mmCIF file of C-alpha atoms and ligand atoms in Angstrom:
data_model
loop_
_atom_site.group_PDB
_atom_site.id
_atom_site.type_symbol
_atom_site.label_atom_id
_atom_site.label_comp_id
_atom_site.label_asym_id
_atom_site.label_seq_id
_atom_site.Cartn_x
_atom_site.Cartn_y
_atom_site.Cartn_z
ATOM 1 C CA MET A 124 -42.799 72.162 -16.193
ATOM 2 C CA GLY A 125 -40.608 69.141 -15.896
ATOM 3 C CA SER A 126 -40.018 68.571 -19.589
ATOM 4 C CA GLY A 127 -36.371 68.045 -20.342
ATOM 5 C CA VAL A 128 -35.566 67.091 -16.755
ATOM 6 C CA LYS A 129 -34.204 63.574 -16.538
ATOM 7 C CA ILE A 130 -36.128 61.619 -13.929
ATOM 8 C CA PRO A 131 -34.412 58.384 -12.935
ATOM 9 C CA THR A 132 -36.269 55.085 -13.063
ATOM 10 C CA ARG A 133 -35.021 52.235 -10.884
ATOM 11 C CA THR A 134 -34.288 48.652 -11.769
ATOM 12 C CA ALA A 135 -35.716 45.988 -9.474
ATOM 13 C CA ALA A 136 -32.311 45.666 -7.789
ATOM 14 C CA GLU A 137 -32.026 49.428 -7.238
ATOM 15 C CA LEU A 138 -35.553 49.510 -5.861
ATOM 16 C CA GLU A 139 -34.485 46.879 -3.324
ATOM 17 C CA GLY A 140 -31.806 49.323 -2.147
ATOM 18 C CA ILE A 141 -34.372 52.059 -1.536
ATOM 19 C CA ARG A 142 -36.714 49.513 0.025
ATOM 20 C CA ALA A 143 -34.054 48.490 2.535
ATOM 21 C CA ALA A 144 -33.527 52.131 3.583
ATOM 22 C CA ALA A 145 -37.294 52.588 3.738
ATOM 23 C CA ARG A 146 -37.655 49.599 6.054
ATOM 24 C CA VAL A 147 -35.293 51.224 8.538
ATOM 25 C CA ALA A 148 -37.252 54.472 8.222
ATOM 26 C CA ALA A 149 -40.574 52.729 8.859
ATOM 27 C CA GLY A 150 -39.163 50.907 11.872
ATOM 28 C CA LEU A 151 -37.847 54.152 13.303
ATOM 29 C CA ARG A 152 -41.172 55.886 12.768
ATOM 30 C CA LYS A 153 -42.884 53.118 14.684
ATOM 31 C CA ALA A 154 -40.335 53.292 17.518
ATOM 32 C CA LEU A 155 -40.701 57.083 17.750
ATOM 33 C CA ARG A 156 -44.467 56.769 18.038
ATOM 34 C CA ARG A 157 -44.008 54.937 21.331
ATOM 35 C CA LEU A 158 -41.572 57.564 22.644
ATOM 36 C CA VAL A 159 -43.626 60.664 21.894
ATOM 37 C CA ALA A 160 -45.207 61.714 25.197
ATOM 38 C CA PRO A 161 -45.508 64.717 27.483
ATOM 39 C CA GLY A 162 -42.134 65.493 29.089
ATOM 40 C CA VAL A 163 -39.965 64.095 26.295
ATOM 41 C CA THR A 164 -37.714 66.628 24.559
ATOM 42 C CA THR A 165 -37.330 66.725 20.806
ATOM 43 C CA MET A 166 -33.552 66.457 21.314
ATOM 44 C CA GLU A 167 -34.088 63.138 23.099
ATOM 45 C CA LEU A 168 -36.129 61.976 20.095
ATOM 46 C CA ASN A 169 -33.356 63.199 17.791
ATOM 47 C CA ASP A 170 -30.684 61.318 19.716
ATOM 48 C CA PHE A 171 -32.778 58.162 19.691
ATOM 49 C CA ALA A 172 -33.276 58.470 15.924
ATOM 50 C CA ASP A 173 -29.589 59.094 15.300
ATOM 51 C CA ARG A 174 -28.646 56.013 17.317
ATOM 52 C CA TYR A 175 -31.406 53.863 15.774
ATOM 53 C CA MET A 176 -30.146 54.539 12.258
ATOM 54 C CA ARG A 177 -26.460 54.088 13.022
ATOM 55 C CA GLU A 178 -27.077 50.833 14.911
ATOM 56 C CA ARG A 179 -28.594 49.477 11.697
ATOM 57 C CA GLY A 180 -25.666 50.544 9.523
ATOM 58 C CA ALA A 181 -27.599 53.521 8.190
ATOM 59 C CA VAL A 182 -26.751 57.216 8.177
ATOM 60 C CA PRO A 183 -29.062 60.068 9.204
ATOM 61 C CA ALA A 184 -28.895 61.851 5.842
ATOM 62 C CA GLN A 185 -30.195 65.167 7.155
ATOM 63 C CA VAL A 186 -27.074 65.680 9.298
ATOM 64 C CA GLY A 187 -24.916 68.116 7.356
ATOM 65 C CA TYR A 188 -27.464 68.532 4.574
ATOM 66 C CA ARG A 189 -27.021 72.185 3.536
ATOM 67 C CA GLY A 190 -25.609 72.686 7.014
ATOM 68 C CA TYR A 191 -28.625 71.245 8.842
ATOM 69 C CA PRO A 192 -27.222 69.801 12.092
ATOM 70 C CA TYR A 193 -29.708 67.127 13.204
ATOM 71 C CA ALA A 194 -30.955 63.638 12.324
ATOM 72 C CA ILE A 195 -34.591 64.684 12.462
ATOM 73 C CA CYS A 196 -36.726 67.761 12.006
ATOM 74 C CA ALA A 197 -39.196 68.304 14.854
ATOM 75 C CA ALA A 198 -42.022 70.741 14.165
ATOM 76 C CA VAL A 199 -44.291 71.579 17.118
ATOM 77 C CA ASN A 200 -47.761 73.120 16.726
ATOM 78 C CA GLU A 201 -47.486 76.235 14.524
ATOM 79 C CA VAL A 202 -44.085 75.127 13.242
ATOM 80 C CA ILE A 203 -44.704 73.714 9.782
ATOM 81 C CA CYS A 204 -41.397 72.043 8.957
ATOM 82 C CA HIS A 205 -37.605 72.078 9.411
ATOM 83 C CA GLY A 206 -37.988 72.718 13.126
ATOM 84 C CA MET A 207 -34.772 71.960 14.986
ATOM 85 C CA PRO A 208 -34.749 69.580 17.935
ATOM 86 C CA ASP A 209 -34.110 71.298 21.257
ATOM 87 C CA GLY A 210 -34.255 70.790 25.019
ATOM 88 C CA ARG A 211 -37.868 71.842 25.484
ATOM 89 C CA ALA A 212 -40.222 69.144 26.664
ATOM 90 C CA LEU A 213 -43.290 68.244 24.637
ATOM 91 C CA ARG A 214 -46.524 69.065 26.417
ATOM 92 C CA GLU A 215 -49.863 67.308 26.554
ATOM 93 C CA GLY A 216 -51.970 68.603 23.665
ATOM 94 C CA ASP A 217 -49.071 69.409 21.325
ATOM 95 C CA LEU A 218 -48.796 68.176 17.753
ATOM 96 C CA VAL A 219 -45.256 67.270 16.726
ATOM 97 C CA THR A 220 -44.144 66.397 13.208
ATOM 98 C CA LEU A 221 -41.003 64.269 13.021
ATOM 99 C CA ASP A 222 -39.345 64.147 9.598
ATOM 100 C CA PHE A 223 -36.161 62.288 8.717
ATOM 101 C CA VAL A 224 -34.197 60.709 5.904
ATOM 102 C CA VAL A 225 -32.443 57.349 6.221
ATOM 103 C CA GLU A 226 -29.458 56.610 3.988
ATOM 104 C CA LEU A 227 -28.481 52.955 3.697
ATOM 105 C CA ASP A 228 -25.795 51.731 1.301
ATOM 106 C CA GLY A 229 -26.124 54.982 -0.650
ATOM 107 C CA TRP A 230 -29.917 54.791 -1.024
ATOM 108 C CA HIS A 231 -32.344 57.202 0.637
ATOM 109 C CA ALA A 232 -35.824 57.001 2.139
ATOM 110 C CA ASP A 233 -37.747 59.980 3.545
ATOM 111 C CA THR A 234 -40.749 59.912 5.862
ATOM 112 C CA ALA A 235 -42.632 62.223 8.212
ATOM 113 C CA TYR A 236 -45.501 61.802 10.622
ATOM 114 C CA THR A 237 -47.446 64.152 12.856
ATOM 115 C CA TYR A 238 -47.949 62.708 16.328
ATOM 116 C CA ALA A 239 -50.423 63.750 18.981
ATOM 117 C CA VAL A 240 -48.712 64.320 22.334
ATOM 118 C CA GLY A 241 -51.029 62.729 24.865
ATOM 119 C CA ARG A 242 -54.584 63.897 24.390
ATOM 120 C CA VAL A 243 -54.986 66.710 21.877
ATOM 121 C CA SER A 244 -57.907 68.988 21.052
ATOM 122 C CA GLU A 245 -60.525 67.866 18.576
ATOM 123 C CA GLU A 246 -59.377 70.695 16.318
ATOM 124 C CA ALA A 247 -55.791 69.396 16.360
ATOM 125 C CA GLU A 248 -56.836 65.803 15.757
ATOM 126 C CA ARG A 249 -59.035 66.846 12.850
ATOM 127 C CA LEU A 250 -56.079 68.664 11.257
ATOM 128 C CA ARG A 251 -53.838 65.639 11.776
ATOM 129 C CA LYS A 252 -56.360 63.315 10.152
ATOM 130 C CA ALA A 253 -56.852 65.711 7.232
ATOM 131 C CA ALA A 254 -53.114 65.939 6.589
ATOM 132 C CA TYR A 255 -52.864 62.156 6.568
ATOM 133 C CA ALA A 256 -55.834 61.897 4.209
ATOM 134 C CA ALA A 257 -54.305 64.530 1.912
ATOM 135 C CA MET A 258 -51.086 62.532 1.703
ATOM 136 C CA MET A 259 -52.963 59.297 0.985
ATOM 137 C CA LYS A 260 -55.129 60.914 -1.698
ATOM 138 C CA GLY A 261 -51.966 62.313 -3.257
ATOM 139 C CA ILE A 262 -50.315 58.900 -3.127
ATOM 140 C CA ALA A 263 -53.333 57.345 -4.871
ATOM 141 C CA GLN A 264 -52.344 59.409 -7.934
ATOM 142 C CA VAL A 265 -48.851 57.873 -8.049
ATOM 143 C CA ARG A 266 -49.423 55.790 -11.187
ATOM 144 C CA PRO A 267 -47.827 55.533 -14.623
ATOM 145 C CA GLY A 268 -49.308 58.176 -16.930
ATOM 146 C CA ARG A 269 -50.407 60.497 -14.125
ATOM 147 C CA ARG A 270 -48.651 63.807 -13.646
ATOM 148 C CA THR A 271 -47.283 65.505 -10.561
ATOM 149 C CA GLY A 272 -50.104 68.055 -10.926
ATOM 150 C CA ASP A 273 -52.615 65.245 -10.361
ATOM 151 C CA ILE A 274 -50.993 64.608 -6.982
ATOM 152 C CA ALA A 275 -51.251 68.312 -6.111
ATOM 153 C CA ASP A 276 -54.867 68.443 -7.239
ATOM 154 C CA ALA A 277 -55.794 65.501 -4.989
ATOM 155 C CA ILE A 278 -53.991 67.083 -2.033
ATOM 156 C CA MET A 279 -55.652 70.463 -2.572
ATOM 157 C CA ARG A 280 -59.135 68.970 -2.873
ATOM 158 C CA THR A 281 -58.721 66.939 0.307
ATOM 159 C CA ALA A 282 -57.408 69.942 2.232
ATOM 160 C CA ALA A 283 -60.207 72.158 0.920
ATOM 161 C CA GLU A 284 -62.848 69.701 2.140
ATOM 162 C CA GLY A 285 -61.680 70.370 5.692
ATOM 163 C CA GLY A 286 -61.109 74.082 5.111
ATOM 164 C CA TYR A 287 -57.320 73.784 5.556
ATOM 165 C CA GLY A 288 -54.488 75.706 3.945
ATOM 166 C CA VAL A 289 -51.833 73.938 1.881
ATOM 167 C CA VAL A 290 -48.266 75.222 2.085
ATOM 168 C CA ALA A 291 -47.003 76.152 -1.378
ATOM 169 C CA GLU A 292 -43.291 76.595 -0.721
ATOM 170 C CA PHE A 293 -42.398 72.983 0.127
ATOM 171 C CA GLY A 294 -43.370 69.767 -1.576
ATOM 172 C CA GLY A 295 -42.288 66.283 -2.416
ATOM 173 C CA HIS A 296 -39.443 65.196 -4.655
ATOM 174 C CA GLY A 297 -37.822 62.316 -6.395
ATOM 175 C CA ILE A 298 -35.479 60.338 -4.146
ATOM 176 C CA GLY A 299 -32.833 57.675 -4.591
ATOM 177 C CA ARG A 300 -29.096 58.187 -4.695
ATOM 178 C CA ARG A 301 -29.742 61.640 -3.261
ATOM 179 C CA MET A 302 -32.351 62.893 -0.807
ATOM 180 C CA HIS A 303 -33.739 65.343 -3.344
ATOM 181 C CA GLU A 304 -33.879 64.417 -7.027
ATOM 182 C CA PRO A 305 -36.202 65.333 -9.887
ATOM 183 C CA PRO A 306 -39.110 65.559 -10.196
ATOM 184 C CA GLU A 307 -40.506 68.228 -7.928
ATOM 185 C CA VAL A 308 -43.798 67.021 -6.457
ATOM 186 C CA PRO A 309 -45.581 70.218 -5.436
ATOM 187 C CA SER A 310 -48.594 70.165 -3.144
ATOM 188 C CA ILE A 311 -50.090 73.076 -5.079
ATOM 189 C CA GLY A 312 -50.732 72.623 -8.788
ATOM 190 C CA LYS A 313 -53.135 71.751 -11.547
ATOM 191 C CA ALA A 314 -54.383 68.332 -12.642
ATOM 192 C CA GLY A 315 -52.853 67.247 -15.934
ATOM 193 C CA ARG A 316 -49.773 69.432 -15.510
ATOM 194 C CA GLY A 317 -46.241 68.718 -14.355
ATOM 195 C CA SER A 318 -43.939 65.773 -14.892
ATOM 196 C CA MET A 319 -45.435 62.531 -16.146
ATOM 197 C CA LEU A 320 -44.902 59.522 -13.896
ATOM 198 C CA LYS A 321 -43.427 56.274 -15.194
ATOM 199 C CA ALA A 322 -43.025 52.866 -13.606
ATOM 200 C CA GLY A 323 -39.758 52.672 -11.673
ATOM 201 C CA MET A 324 -39.732 56.278 -10.496
ATOM 202 C CA VAL A 325 -39.521 56.807 -6.743
ATOM 203 C CA LEU A 326 -40.792 59.985 -5.137
ATOM 204 C CA THR A 327 -42.169 61.446 -1.944
ATOM 205 C CA VAL A 328 -45.605 62.895 -1.267
ATOM 206 C CA GLU A 329 -45.518 65.256 1.719
ATOM 207 C CA PRO A 330 -48.301 67.821 1.990
ATOM 208 C CA MET A 331 -48.212 70.384 4.807
ATOM 209 C CA LEU A 332 -51.648 71.544 5.949
ATOM 210 C CA THR A 333 -52.429 74.501 8.186
ATOM 211 C CA ILE A 334 -55.365 75.767 10.178
ATOM 212 C CA GLY A 335 -55.982 79.126 8.544
ATOM 213 C CA SER A 336 -53.426 80.822 6.313
ATOM 214 C CA PRO A 337 -50.643 78.629 4.866
ATOM 215 C CA GLU A 338 -48.386 81.679 4.572
ATOM 216 C CA ILE A 339 -44.951 80.893 5.993
ATOM 217 C CA GLU A 340 -42.341 82.700 8.023
ATOM 218 C CA ILE A 341 -38.724 81.544 8.374
ATOM 219 C CA ALA A 342 -37.032 82.100 11.742
ATOM 220 C CA GLN A 343 -33.696 83.794 12.434
ATOM 221 C CA ASP A 344 -32.059 80.372 12.653
ATOM 222 C CA GLY A 345 -32.556 80.100 8.887
ATOM 223 C CA TRP A 346 -34.436 76.801 9.190
ATOM 224 C CA THR A 347 -37.581 76.840 11.300
ATOM 225 C CA VAL A 348 -40.619 77.368 9.064
ATOM 226 C CA SER A 349 -43.756 78.506 10.890
ATOM 227 C CA ALA A 350 -47.245 79.574 9.950
ATOM 228 C CA LYS A 351 -47.095 83.361 9.771
ATOM 229 C CA LYS A 352 -50.567 83.681 11.272
ATOM 230 C CA GLY A 353 -49.836 81.091 13.946
ATOM 231 C CA GLY A 354 -52.281 78.364 12.902
ATOM 232 C CA TRP A 355 -51.166 74.844 13.727
ATOM 233 C CA ALA A 356 -49.727 72.624 11.014
ATOM 234 C CA ALA A 357 -49.501 68.915 10.259
ATOM 235 C CA GLN A 358 -47.537 66.937 7.698
ATOM 236 C CA PHE A 359 -47.170 63.342 6.628
ATOM 237 C CA GLU A 360 -44.655 61.967 4.147
ATOM 238 C CA HIS A 361 -44.076 58.633 2.492
ATOM 239 C CA THR A 362 -41.536 57.474 -0.071
ATOM 240 C CA VAL A 363 -43.498 55.839 -2.873
ATOM 241 C CA ALA A 364 -42.542 53.816 -5.960
ATOM 242 C CA VAL A 365 -44.488 54.133 -9.214
ATOM 243 C CA SER A 366 -45.486 50.723 -10.546
ATOM 244 C CA ALA A 367 -47.880 49.307 -13.119
ATOM 245 C CA GLU A 368 -49.893 47.912 -10.193
ATOM 246 C CA GLY A 369 -50.225 51.386 -8.662
ATOM 247 C CA PRO A 370 -48.487 53.172 -5.800
ATOM 248 C CA VAL A 371 -46.098 51.143 -3.653
ATOM 249 C CA ILE A 372 -45.556 52.822 -0.287
ATOM 250 C CA LEU A 373 -42.012 51.880 0.648
ATOM 251 C CA THR A 374 -41.811 53.621 4.036
ATOM 252 C CA ARG A 375 -44.416 51.366 5.585
ATOM 253 C CA LEU A 376 -43.698 48.128 7.437
HETATM 254 N N1 LIG B 126 -36.924 65.464 5.113
HETATM 255 C C1 LIG B 126 -37.067 66.723 4.412
HETATM 256 C C2 LIG B 126 -37.859 66.482 3.143
HETATM 257 O O1 LIG B 126 -38.918 65.943 3.267
HETATM 258 C C3 LIG B 126 -35.777 67.400 4.188
HETATM 259 C C4 LIG B 126 -35.354 68.112 5.392
HETATM 260 S S1 LIG B 126 -34.246 69.311 4.994
HETATM 261 C C5 LIG B 126 -33.034 69.111 6.110
HETATM 262 O O2 LIG B 126 -37.516 66.755 2.033
HETATM 263 F F1 LIG B 126 -32.182 70.006 5.892
HETATM 264 F F2 LIG B 126 -33.558 69.194 7.318
HETATM 265 F F3 LIG B 126 -32.484 67.950 5.965
HETATM 266 CO CO1 LIG B 127 -38.884 64.454 4.858
HETATM 267 CO CO1 LIG B 128 -39.080 64.822 1.550
#
């Protein structure tokens, strides 16, 4: 897996380009956190995000991506990912994952975060925390000489500790001039396998965890991915640079 696939490494100047896009993404994530509340619709959050990016000279890269129409994905409760914003209001107790890609001067940064809407159940909060921990444990493996399978292994172990499912069908990816570049960064895999990481590579780590079965179901709209058995899901994503000093999380202020 991965051998023969050319994985770009970035010069310091190129990395600055991704970093600038990532700064906008981190700022938007922070702004969205304050807006998420009972009564707010995911379309209102989408419109805010669209405006936020454009006001900063950036482009919401998801708009038009394979025909996807919106600046953000908004995944509520049992929706795992690629949920489309709509006019329904968020309700107290919901979990909502907001995922978006900022393009600035031709460079991309990708981040996602699961927010609690008002007060949520202990079960929901535990899932949210576990998904965050799984992402961070995965990110800790982002070092020269490690392989993408080491990231997956760390994610799987962290999820298993809490008894959560890990979605197999979607994972992280290289990122830079395009939203999705090599390598694939699966959330399911084996330690010591997959593409070897080198300083200068930039990739995302974005595990999706579920309560119960991680089996997916795709809606009629062709986008919305839900847990087939209806368990709630959570997902966090950062854009991370590989460096000799270890992982550098770019999508963080
Ligand atoms: N942000 C997503 C990712 O993490 C991509 C969303 S697909 C889109 O890779 F079509 F909605 F843009
Ligand atoms: Co994303
Ligand atoms: Co991504």
